[in-house]
Coordinates of C-alpha atoms in Angstrom, one line a residue:
X1416 CA 0.3 0.2 0.3
X1417 CA 2.1 3.9 -1.1
X1418 CA 1.2 6.4 1.5
X1419 CA 1.2 9.8 0.7
X1420 CA 0.9 12.3 2.1
X1421 CA -1.0 16.0 1.3
X1422 CA -2.3 19.3 2.8
X1423 CA -5.0 19.3 1.2
X1424 CA -7.6 16.2 -0.1
X1425 CA -10.0 17.0 -2.1
X1426 CA -13.4 14.2 -2.7
X1427 CA -15.4 14.3 -5.8
X1428 CA -13.7 16.5 -8.6
X1429 CA -17.2 17.9 -10.1
X1430 CA -18.3 21.9 -9.0
X1431 CA -17.2 22.0 -5.3
X1432 CA -14.5 19.6 -5.9
X1433 CA -13.1 21.4 -8.3
X1434 CA -13.6 24.8 -6.5
X1435 CA -12.0 24.0 -4.0
X1436 CA -9.1 22.0 -5.2
X1437 CA -7.8 25.2 -7.1
X1438 CA -8.6 27.6 -4.4
X1439 CA -6.6 25.3 -2.0
X1440 CA -3.4 24.6 -5.0
X1441 CA -3.2 28.5 -5.3
X1442 CA -3.2 28.9 -2.1
X1443 CA 0.2 27.2 -2.1
X1444 CA -0.7 23.7 -0.6
X1445 CA 0.1 20.6 -1.0
X1446 CA -2.9 19.5 -3.1
X1447 CA -5.6 15.4 -4.0
X1448 CA -8.3 15.3 -5.6
X1449 CA -10.2 11.3 -6.0
X1450 CA -12.8 10.7 -7.9
X1451 CA -14.5 7.7 -8.3
X1452 CA -14.9 7.8 -12.0
X1453 CA -12.3 7.0 -14.8
X1454 CA -12.6 10.8 -15.8
X1455 CA -13.1 14.4 -13.5
X1456 CA -16.0 16.2 -14.2
X1457 CA -18.4 14.1 -11.7
X1458 CA -22.0 13.5 -12.4
X1459 CA -21.9 17.1 -13.8
X1460 CA -19.6 16.3 -16.8
X1461 CA -21.4 13.5 -17.5
X1462 CA -25.4 12.9 -15.9
X1463 CA -26.6 16.6 -14.6
X1464 CA -26.1 19.7 -16.1
X1465 CA -23.8 19.1 -18.9
X1466 CA -25.7 17.0 -21.1
X1467 CA -28.7 18.1 -19.7
X1468 CA -27.6 22.0 -21.0
X1469 CA -26.3 19.6 -25.0
X1470 CA -29.8 18.6 -25.0
X1471 CA -31.9 21.1 -24.5
X1472 CA -30.0 23.4 -26.9
X1473 CA -30.0 20.7 -29.7
X1474 CA -34.2 20.6 -28.7
X1475 CA -34.8 23.7 -28.9
X1476 CA -32.9 24.2 -32.3
X1477 CA -34.7 21.6 -33.4
X1478 CA -38.2 23.6 -32.2
X1479 CA -37.3 25.9 -34.0
X1480 CA -35.7 24.2 -37.7
X1481 CA -39.5 23.5 -37.0
X1482 CA -41.1 26.0 -37.0
X1483 CA -39.7 28.9 -37.8
X1484 CA -41.5 30.0 -41.7
X1485 CA -38.1 30.9 -43.2
X1486 CA -36.7 27.0 -42.5
X1487 CA -39.7 25.7 -44.3
X1488 CA -38.4 27.4 -47.2
X1489 CA -36.0 25.0 -47.7
X1490 CA -37.9 22.1 -47.2
X1491 CA -40.3 20.0 -44.4
X1492 CA -39.8 19.9 -40.8
X1493 CA -38.0 16.6 -39.2
X1494 CA -37.7 14.6 -36.4
X1495 CA -34.8 13.9 -34.3
X1496 CA -34.4 11.4 -31.6
X1497 CA -33.7 10.8 -28.3
X1498 CA -30.0 9.1 -29.5
X1499 CA -29.8 11.0 -31.8
X1500 CA -29.7 14.7 -30.7
X1501 CA -27.6 13.1 -27.2
X1502 CA -25.0 12.9 -29.6
X1503 CA -24.4 16.6 -29.6
X1504 CA -24.8 15.7 -25.0
X1505 CA -21.2 13.2 -25.5
X1506 CA -19.2 15.7 -28.3
X1507 CA -19.3 18.7 -25.2
X1508 CA -18.4 16.2 -22.3
X1509 CA -15.6 14.7 -23.7
X1510 CA -14.2 18.4 -24.7
X1511 CA -15.5 19.6 -20.3
X1512 CA -13.8 16.2 -19.6
X1513 CA -10.4 17.6 -21.5
X1514 CA -10.8 21.5 -20.5
X1515 CA -11.0 20.1 -16.7
X1516 CA -8.0 17.5 -16.6
X1517 CA -6.2 20.2 -18.7
X1518 CA -7.0 22.0 -15.7
X1519 CA -5.5 20.4 -12.6
X1520 CA -2.4 19.8 -15.0
X1521 CA -1.3 22.7 -14.8
X1522 CA -2.3 23.4 -10.8
X1523 CA 0.2 20.9 -10.5
X1524 CA -3.2 18.9 -8.6
X1525 CA -3.1 14.7 -8.2
X1526 CA -5.3 13.3 -9.5
X1527 CA -6.4 10.2 -8.5
X1528 CA -9.0 7.2 -9.9
X1529 CA -10.9 4.8 -7.7
X1530 CA -13.2 5.2 -4.7
X1531 CA -12.2 6.8 -1.5
X1532 CA -13.7 5.4 2.2
X1533 CA -12.5 7.6 5.4
X1534 CA -9.9 5.3 7.4
X1535 CA -10.1 8.3 10.0
X1536 CA -9.9 12.3 10.5
X1537 CA -6.7 12.5 8.4
X1538 CA -6.5 8.7 6.1
X1539 CA -8.9 8.6 3.3
X1540 CA -8.5 5.2 1.5
X1541 CA -9.0 5.1 -2.4
X1542 CA -9.8 2.1 -3.9
X1543 CA -8.4 1.4 -7.3
X1544 CA -10.3 -0.4 -9.9
X1545 CA -7.4 -2.5 -10.4
X1546 CA -8.1 -3.5 -7.0
X1547 CA -5.3 -1.8 -5.7
X1548 CA -4.8 0.7 -2.4
X1549 CA -3.4 4.0 -2.0
X1550 CA -3.5 6.1 1.6
X1551 CA -3.7 9.6 1.3
X1552 CA -2.7 11.2 5.0
X1553 CA -4.3 15.8 5.1
X1554 CA -4.0 18.0 6.9
X1555 CA -7.7 19.2 6.3
X1556 CA -10.1 17.0 4.7
X1557 CA -13.0 18.6 1.5
X1558 CA -15.8 16.1 1.5
X1559 CA -17.0 17.4 -2.5
X1560 CA -18.8 13.8 -3.6
X1561 CA -22.2 15.4 -5.1
X1562 CA -25.7 13.5 -5.4
X1563 CA -27.4 11.1 -6.9
X1564 CA -30.8 10.1 -7.7
X1565 CA -32.9 8.9 -4.8
X1566 CA -34.7 5.5 -5.3
X1567 CA -37.3 3.9 -3.2
X1568 CA -37.0 0.3 -2.3
X1569 CA -40.1 -0.3 -3.6
X1570 CA -39.8 1.0 -7.0
X1571 CA -37.6 -1.6 -9.1
X1572 CA -35.2 0.8 -11.1
X1573 CA -34.3 -2.6 -12.8
X1574 CA -36.7 -3.0 -15.7
X1575 CA -35.5 -1.3 -18.6
X1576 CA -38.8 1.0 -19.3
X1577 CA -37.9 2.9 -15.9
X1578 CA -35.4 5.2 -15.3
X1579 CA -33.8 8.5 -12.8
X1580 CA -32.3 10.9 -14.2
X1581 CA -28.6 9.8 -14.4
X1582 CA -29.7 5.9 -16.9
X1583 CA -32.1 8.2 -19.6
X1584 CA -29.3 9.0 -20.4
X1585 CA -29.2 5.7 -22.2
X1586 CA -32.4 5.3 -23.2
X1587 CA -32.0 4.1 -26.8
X1588 CA -35.2 5.0 -28.1
X1589 CA -37.6 7.4 -29.0
X1590 CA -41.3 7.0 -26.7
X1591 CA -43.9 7.5 -28.1
X1592 CA -45.4 8.3 -24.0
X1593 CA -43.1 9.2 -21.0
X1594 CA -44.6 10.0 -17.5
X1595 CA -42.8 11.7 -16.2
X1596 CA -43.3 11.6 -12.4
X1597 CA -41.9 14.5 -10.0
X1598 CA -42.0 18.6 -10.6
X1599 CA -39.1 19.8 -9.8
X1600 CA -36.2 21.6 -11.4
X1601 CA -35.1 18.2 -13.9
X1602 CA -38.7 17.0 -14.1
X1603 CA -39.6 20.5 -15.1
X1604 CA -36.9 20.4 -18.1
X1605 CA -36.6 16.6 -19.5
X1606 CA -40.6 16.9 -19.8
X1607 CA -39.7 20.2 -22.0
X1608 CA -36.7 18.2 -23.7
X1609 CA -39.1 15.0 -24.9
X1610 CA -41.5 17.5 -25.4
X1611 CA -39.3 19.4 -28.3
X1612 CA -39.1 15.8 -29.4
X1613 CA -42.5 14.8 -29.5
X1614 CA -42.6 12.9 -26.9
X1615 CA -46.4 13.2 -25.2
X1616 CA -45.7 13.5 -21.5
X1617 CA -47.5 13.7 -18.4
X1618 CA -45.7 15.3 -15.6
X1619 CA -46.7 13.8 -11.7
X1620 CA -46.5 16.8 -9.4
X1621 CA -47.6 15.9 -6.2
X1622 CA -47.5 19.7 -4.8
X1623 CA -50.7 22.4 -6.4
X1624 CA -48.9 24.5 -8.1
X1625 CA -45.1 24.5 -11.1
X1626 CA -41.9 25.5 -9.0
X1627 CA -43.9 27.0 -6.1
X1628 CA -40.8 29.0 -4.9
X1629 CA -40.8 31.0 -8.0
X1630 CA -42.7 34.0 -8.8
X1631 CA -47.0 33.7 -8.7
X1632 CA -46.5 34.2 -12.3
X1633 CA -43.3 32.6 -13.9
X1634 CA -44.4 29.4 -12.5
X1635 CA -48.3 29.9 -14.3
X1636 CA -45.8 30.6 -17.6
X1637 CA -44.1 27.7 -17.1
X1638 CA -46.8 25.9 -16.9
X1639 CA -48.7 27.3 -19.3
X1640 CA -46.0 26.5 -22.1
X1641 CA -45.8 23.1 -21.3
X1642 CA -49.1 22.7 -21.8
X1643 CA -48.7 24.2 -25.0
X1644 CA -46.3 21.9 -26.1
X1645 CA -48.7 18.6 -25.0
X1646 CA -47.4 18.0 -21.5
X1647 CA -50.2 16.8 -19.5
X1648 CA -50.2 17.7 -15.3
X1649 CA -51.5 16.5 -12.9
X1650 CA -50.6 18.0 -9.3
X1651 CA -51.5 16.8 -6.3
X1652 CA -50.5 13.4 -6.8
X1653 CA -48.8 11.2 -5.2
X1654 CA -48.5 7.2 -6.5
X1655 CA -48.8 4.0 -5.3
X1656 CA -47.4 1.3 -7.0
X1657 CA -45.4 1.6 -10.6
X1658 CA -46.4 -1.9 -12.1
X1659 CA -43.4 -2.8 -15.2
X1660 CA -44.6 -4.6 -17.9
X1661 CA -43.3 -5.7 -20.5
X1662 CA -44.8 -3.5 -22.9
X1663 CA -44.2 -0.5 -20.8
X1664 CA -44.9 0.7 -17.0
X1665 CA -48.6 1.8 -16.2
X1666 CA -48.3 4.4 -12.6
X1667 CA -51.1 3.5 -10.2
X1668 CA -52.1 7.3 -8.4
X1669 CA -53.4 7.1 -5.1
X1670 CA -56.1 9.2 -6.0
X1671 CA -57.3 6.0 -7.8
X1672 CA -55.8 6.6 -11.2
X1673 CA -53.8 4.7 -13.8
X1674 CA -51.3 5.9 -16.5
X1675 CA -49.5 3.8 -18.7
X1676 CA -46.6 4.3 -21.2
X1677 CA -43.4 3.8 -22.6
X1678 CA -41.4 3.9 -20.2
X1679 CA -41.5 6.0 -16.3
X1680 CA -38.5 8.5 -15.0
X1681 CA -38.0 9.4 -12.0
X1682 CA -36.8 12.4 -10.8
X1683 CA -38.5 13.3 -6.9
X1684 CA -34.7 13.9 -4.8
X1685 CA -31.6 13.4 -4.8
X1686 CA -29.6 11.3 -1.9
X1687 CA -25.7 12.5 -0.6
X1688 CA -22.9 10.5 -1.7
X1689 CA -22.1 9.1 1.0
X1690 CA -22.6 6.2 1.8
X1691 CA -19.3 4.7 1.1
X1692 CA -17.7 7.4 2.3
X1693 CA -17.0 5.8 5.5
X1694 CA -17.6 8.4 7.8
X1695 CA -19.3 5.8 10.9
X1696 CA -15.1 5.4 11.8
X1697 CA -14.7 9.7 12.4
X1698 CA -18.2 10.5 13.5
X1699 CA -20.4 12.4 10.6
X1700 CA -23.7 11.9 10.4
X1701 CA -26.1 12.8 8.2
X1702 CA -29.3 12.9 7.5
X1703 CA -31.3 10.7 5.7
X1704 CA -31.4 12.0 2.4
X1705 CA -27.2 11.7 3.7
X1706 CA -25.9 14.9 3.8
X1707 CA -23.9 16.0 5.6
X1708 CA -24.5 19.4 7.6
X1709 CA -22.2 21.9 7.7
X1710 CA -21.5 25.2 9.4
X1711 CA -21.3 28.3 8.1
X1712 CA -17.6 27.8 6.7
X1713 CA -18.7 24.6 4.8
X1714 CA -16.8 22.6 7.9
X1715 CA -18.1 19.3 9.9
X1716 CA -18.3 18.3 12.8
X1717 CA -15.0 17.3 12.8
X1718 CA -12.1 20.3 12.7
X1719 CA -10.4 19.6 10.1
X1720 CA -13.3 17.8 7.6
X1721 CA -15.3 20.3 5.1
X1722 CA -18.0 19.9 2.9
X1723 CA -19.4 21.6 0.1
X1724 CA -21.7 20.8 -3.4
X1725 CA -25.0 19.2 -2.8
X1726 CA -23.0 16.4 -0.7
X1727 CA -25.1 19.2 1.5
X1728 CA -28.1 20.2 0.6
X1729 CA -29.3 23.2 -0.7
X1730 CA -29.5 24.8 -3.0
X1731 CA -28.0 22.0 -5.7
X1732 CA -26.8 23.8 -7.9
X1733 CA -23.4 23.5 -10.1
X1734 CA -22.9 27.6 -9.9
X1735 CA -23.7 27.9 -5.6
X1736 CA -21.8 24.2 -5.8
X1737 CA -18.6 25.5 -7.3
X1738 CA -18.2 28.6 -5.0
X1739 CA -18.9 26.8 -1.5
X1740 CA -15.8 24.0 -2.7
X1741 CA -13.9 27.2 -3.2
X1742 CA -15.0 29.2 -0.1
X1743 CA -13.9 25.0 1.7
X1744 CA -10.9 25.4 0.6
X1745 CA -11.0 29.6 1.6
X1746 CA -11.0 28.1 5.4
X1747 CA -9.3 25.7 5.1
X1748 CA -5.8 28.3 4.1
X1749 CA -7.8 31.8 5.4
X1750 CA -6.9 33.7 1.8
X1751 CA -9.7 35.9 2.7
X1752 CA -11.5 33.8 -0.6
X1753 CA -13.8 32.6 2.2
X1754 CA -18.0 34.0 1.8
X1755 CA -21.5 32.7 2.9
X1756 CA -22.7 31.6 -0.5
X1757 CA -26.6 32.3 -0.2
X1758 CA -27.2 35.1 -2.9
X1759 CA -27.6 32.2 -5.7
X1760 CA -29.7 32.8 -9.2
X1761 CA -32.4 30.2 -9.4
X1762 CA -31.5 29.3 -13.9
X1763 CA -33.7 26.3 -14.9
X1764 CA -33.4 24.9 -17.9
X1765 CA -36.9 24.7 -19.0
X1766 CA -38.0 25.7 -22.7
X1767 CA -38.6 29.3 -22.2
X1768 CA -35.5 28.7 -19.9
X1769 CA -36.0 30.8 -16.2
X1770 CA -34.3 32.5 -14.0
X1771 CA -34.5 35.0 -10.8
X1772 CA -33.5 36.2 -8.4
X1773 CA -33.9 37.6 -4.8
X1774 CA -37.6 38.1 -3.7
X1775 CA -40.9 37.0 -4.9
X1776 CA -44.3 38.9 -5.1
X1777 CA -45.1 36.6 -3.1
X1778 CA -42.8 37.2 0.1
X1779 CA -42.4 40.8 -1.1
X1780 CA -46.3 40.9 0.2
X1781 CA -46.0 38.4 3.8
X1782 CA -42.9 41.2 4.6
X1783 CA -45.6 43.6 3.8
X1784 CA -42.9 45.6 2.2
X1785 CA -44.7 48.0 -0.4
X1786 CA -43.2 47.7 -3.2
X1787 CA -43.9 48.1 -7.4
X1788 CA -43.6 46.3 -10.4
X1789 CA -41.8 47.1 -14.1
X1790 CA -42.1 44.9 -16.6
X1791 CA -41.1 44.3 -20.4
X1792 CA -42.3 41.5 -22.1
X1793 CA -40.4 40.5 -24.9
X1794 CA -42.3 39.9 -27.8
X1795 CA -41.8 44.0 -28.1
X1796 CA -38.0 44.0 -27.5
X1797 CA -36.7 44.3 -31.5
X1798 CA -33.9 41.5 -30.3
X1799 CA -36.4 38.6 -30.2
X1800 CA -38.5 40.0 -32.8
X1801 CA -34.8 39.1 -35.0
X1802 CA -34.4 36.5 -33.9
X1803 CA -37.5 34.1 -34.1
X1804 CA -38.1 34.7 -29.5
X1805 CA -41.0 36.6 -28.4
X1806 CA -41.9 34.3 -25.8
X1807 CA -41.2 35.5 -21.8
X1808 CA -40.7 38.5 -20.1
X1809 CA -38.4 40.4 -17.7
X1810 CA -39.6 41.9 -14.5
X1811 CA -38.4 44.0 -11.6
X1812 CA -39.8 44.0 -8.0
X1813 CA -38.9 47.6 -6.8
X1814 CA -39.6 49.2 -3.6
X1815 CA -41.7 52.4 -4.2
X1816 CA -40.0 55.0 -2.4
X1817 CA -36.4 53.7 -2.3
X1818 CA -36.5 52.4 -5.7
X1819 CA -34.2 49.7 -4.4
X1820 CA -34.5 46.5 -6.4
X1821 CA -36.1 43.6 -4.4
X1822 CA -36.3 40.5 -6.9
X1823 CA -35.6 40.2 -10.6
X1824 CA -37.8 37.8 -12.5
X1825 CA -37.2 36.8 -16.2
X1826 CA -38.8 34.1 -19.0
X1827 CA -38.0 33.5 -22.0
X1828 CA -35.6 33.7 -24.7
X1829 CA -31.4 34.3 -22.2
X1830 CA -33.4 34.7 -19.0
X1831 CA -30.2 33.0 -17.3
X1832 CA -28.7 35.6 -18.9
X1833 CA -30.4 38.4 -18.4
X1834 CA -30.3 37.8 -14.8
X1835 CA -27.1 38.7 -13.6
X1836 CA -27.3 42.3 -14.8
X1837 CA -30.3 42.7 -12.5
X1838 CA -28.1 40.6 -9.7
X1839 CA -25.0 42.9 -10.2
X1840 CA -26.9 46.5 -9.4
X1841 CA -29.0 44.6 -6.6
X1842 CA -24.9 43.6 -4.8
X1843 CA -24.1 47.2 -4.8
X1844 CA -24.7 49.0 -1.6
X1845 CA -26.7 52.1 -0.4
X1846 CA -28.5 53.9 -2.9
X1847 CA -26.3 52.3 -5.9
X1848 CA -28.6 49.3 -5.8
X1849 CA -31.8 51.2 -7.2
X1850 CA -34.0 50.9 -10.7
X1851 CA -32.6 54.2 -11.8
X1852 CA -29.6 52.8 -13.0
X1853 CA -31.4 51.2 -15.9
X1854 CA -32.7 54.7 -17.7
X1855 CA -29.6 56.8 -16.9
X1856 CA -27.8 54.1 -18.7
X1857 CA -27.2 53.5 -22.7
X1858 CA -28.0 49.8 -23.6
X1859 CA -26.7 48.7 -26.6
X1860 CA -30.2 47.6 -29.2
X1861 CA -30.6 45.6 -30.5
X1862 CA -30.2 43.5 -27.3
X1863 CA -31.5 41.1 -24.5
X1864 CA -30.5 43.4 -22.5
X1865 CA -32.9 46.3 -23.1
X1866 CA -35.2 44.7 -21.2
X1867 CA -34.4 46.5 -18.8
X1868 CA -34.5 49.6 -19.6
X1869 CA -38.1 48.3 -21.1
X1870 CA -39.4 47.2 -17.7
X1871 CA -37.6 50.6 -15.6
X1872 CA -39.4 52.6 -17.3
X1873 CA -42.6 51.0 -17.4
X1874 CA -42.5 50.5 -13.0
X1875 CA -41.6 54.3 -12.4
X1876 CA -44.5 55.1 -15.1
X1877 CA -46.9 53.1 -11.6
X1878 CA -45.6 55.9 -8.4
X1879 CA -47.2 58.6 -7.9

């Protein structure tokens, strides 16, 4: 058994692990990263964010081709299979792996591929695919092992027609009808992807509203456009059992309904990847979803062990995970790069996409904060008209007395890009956070960003 000594060992090479490793290495620490795949990138690159967003982009292009009158002059609408569009995602994954591998090499970070577990608080044992065991001794360890789809014991995920958000990437055909159980972010995104390919989708939601953490108006818009694309949304439903048959899957609901489809995609929750870490050897406990509790400095109950990313729970976003990992390493190296990551925009890659930051109308009303609303509809924006992307809206919520921006909510083309302009102004101190910024600043024309100026004038015109 070979023994290696490091200042910091990072478990996992997803966004949180990469952020932690890079920050520690930049601070002059000797760093090693362990991943259970033979390639870096974590679930984000191989199973989650990258493949699903690449799939979405391809489907969006197909939908635009099939609905744009300009393309009808070239030929008839085309049908693409799920495996066809998956090929584009595979190309992106390969490029991401190559880029991220070079980051570790440039920063002299050692990468071990194998299954890691704690022997004690400062020793990590790595079982390599060859069976060889490597022992890594470190002053500090950062756990960034991510998460995987939650799998209830009463569902047979070995059935060839039952998938979760990881195994769906191995789908070799395009179902005519698909049940998606779980209408959270992942379920809603895949409902958009499959319906865009012409699949009839039954989206089962155990709540009474899609993505209820969103502004109500944005949630309603998403529901409308999913339904408009042949997604049947069933609210307030819970499964009783899932029956796999030779020709597909039958979903039995507690309400007495039965739904049959060619396949079922389970998208109901995630579990932290902690079960193989040997946490019982060091006294760290996890909750019912396998997640580790940390303090605001991302330190666990063991003083030299930190955790970041999906393995700690909220907000379970790649963007936040990277910053959490970087901040965990900042706590370790004490180089003033630590911050508690709570200023996180939502980025939901449905078709059309959604992004928001700050408070929504319901929250402001409940808090009795006097706010006003400014809106810009994309159908009136020149750039959206040029791009054949008329669906969408930018909504700014601001304090009617101080003009401070309290929330930004966007639905439509480039929403996840547009939101960052509002985020930048919201983060300014004092009077610099003002909706007047948007009327006193010249925006390029035509752009989607110009929606801020239109929305600001709309909101200011409501004041008296």
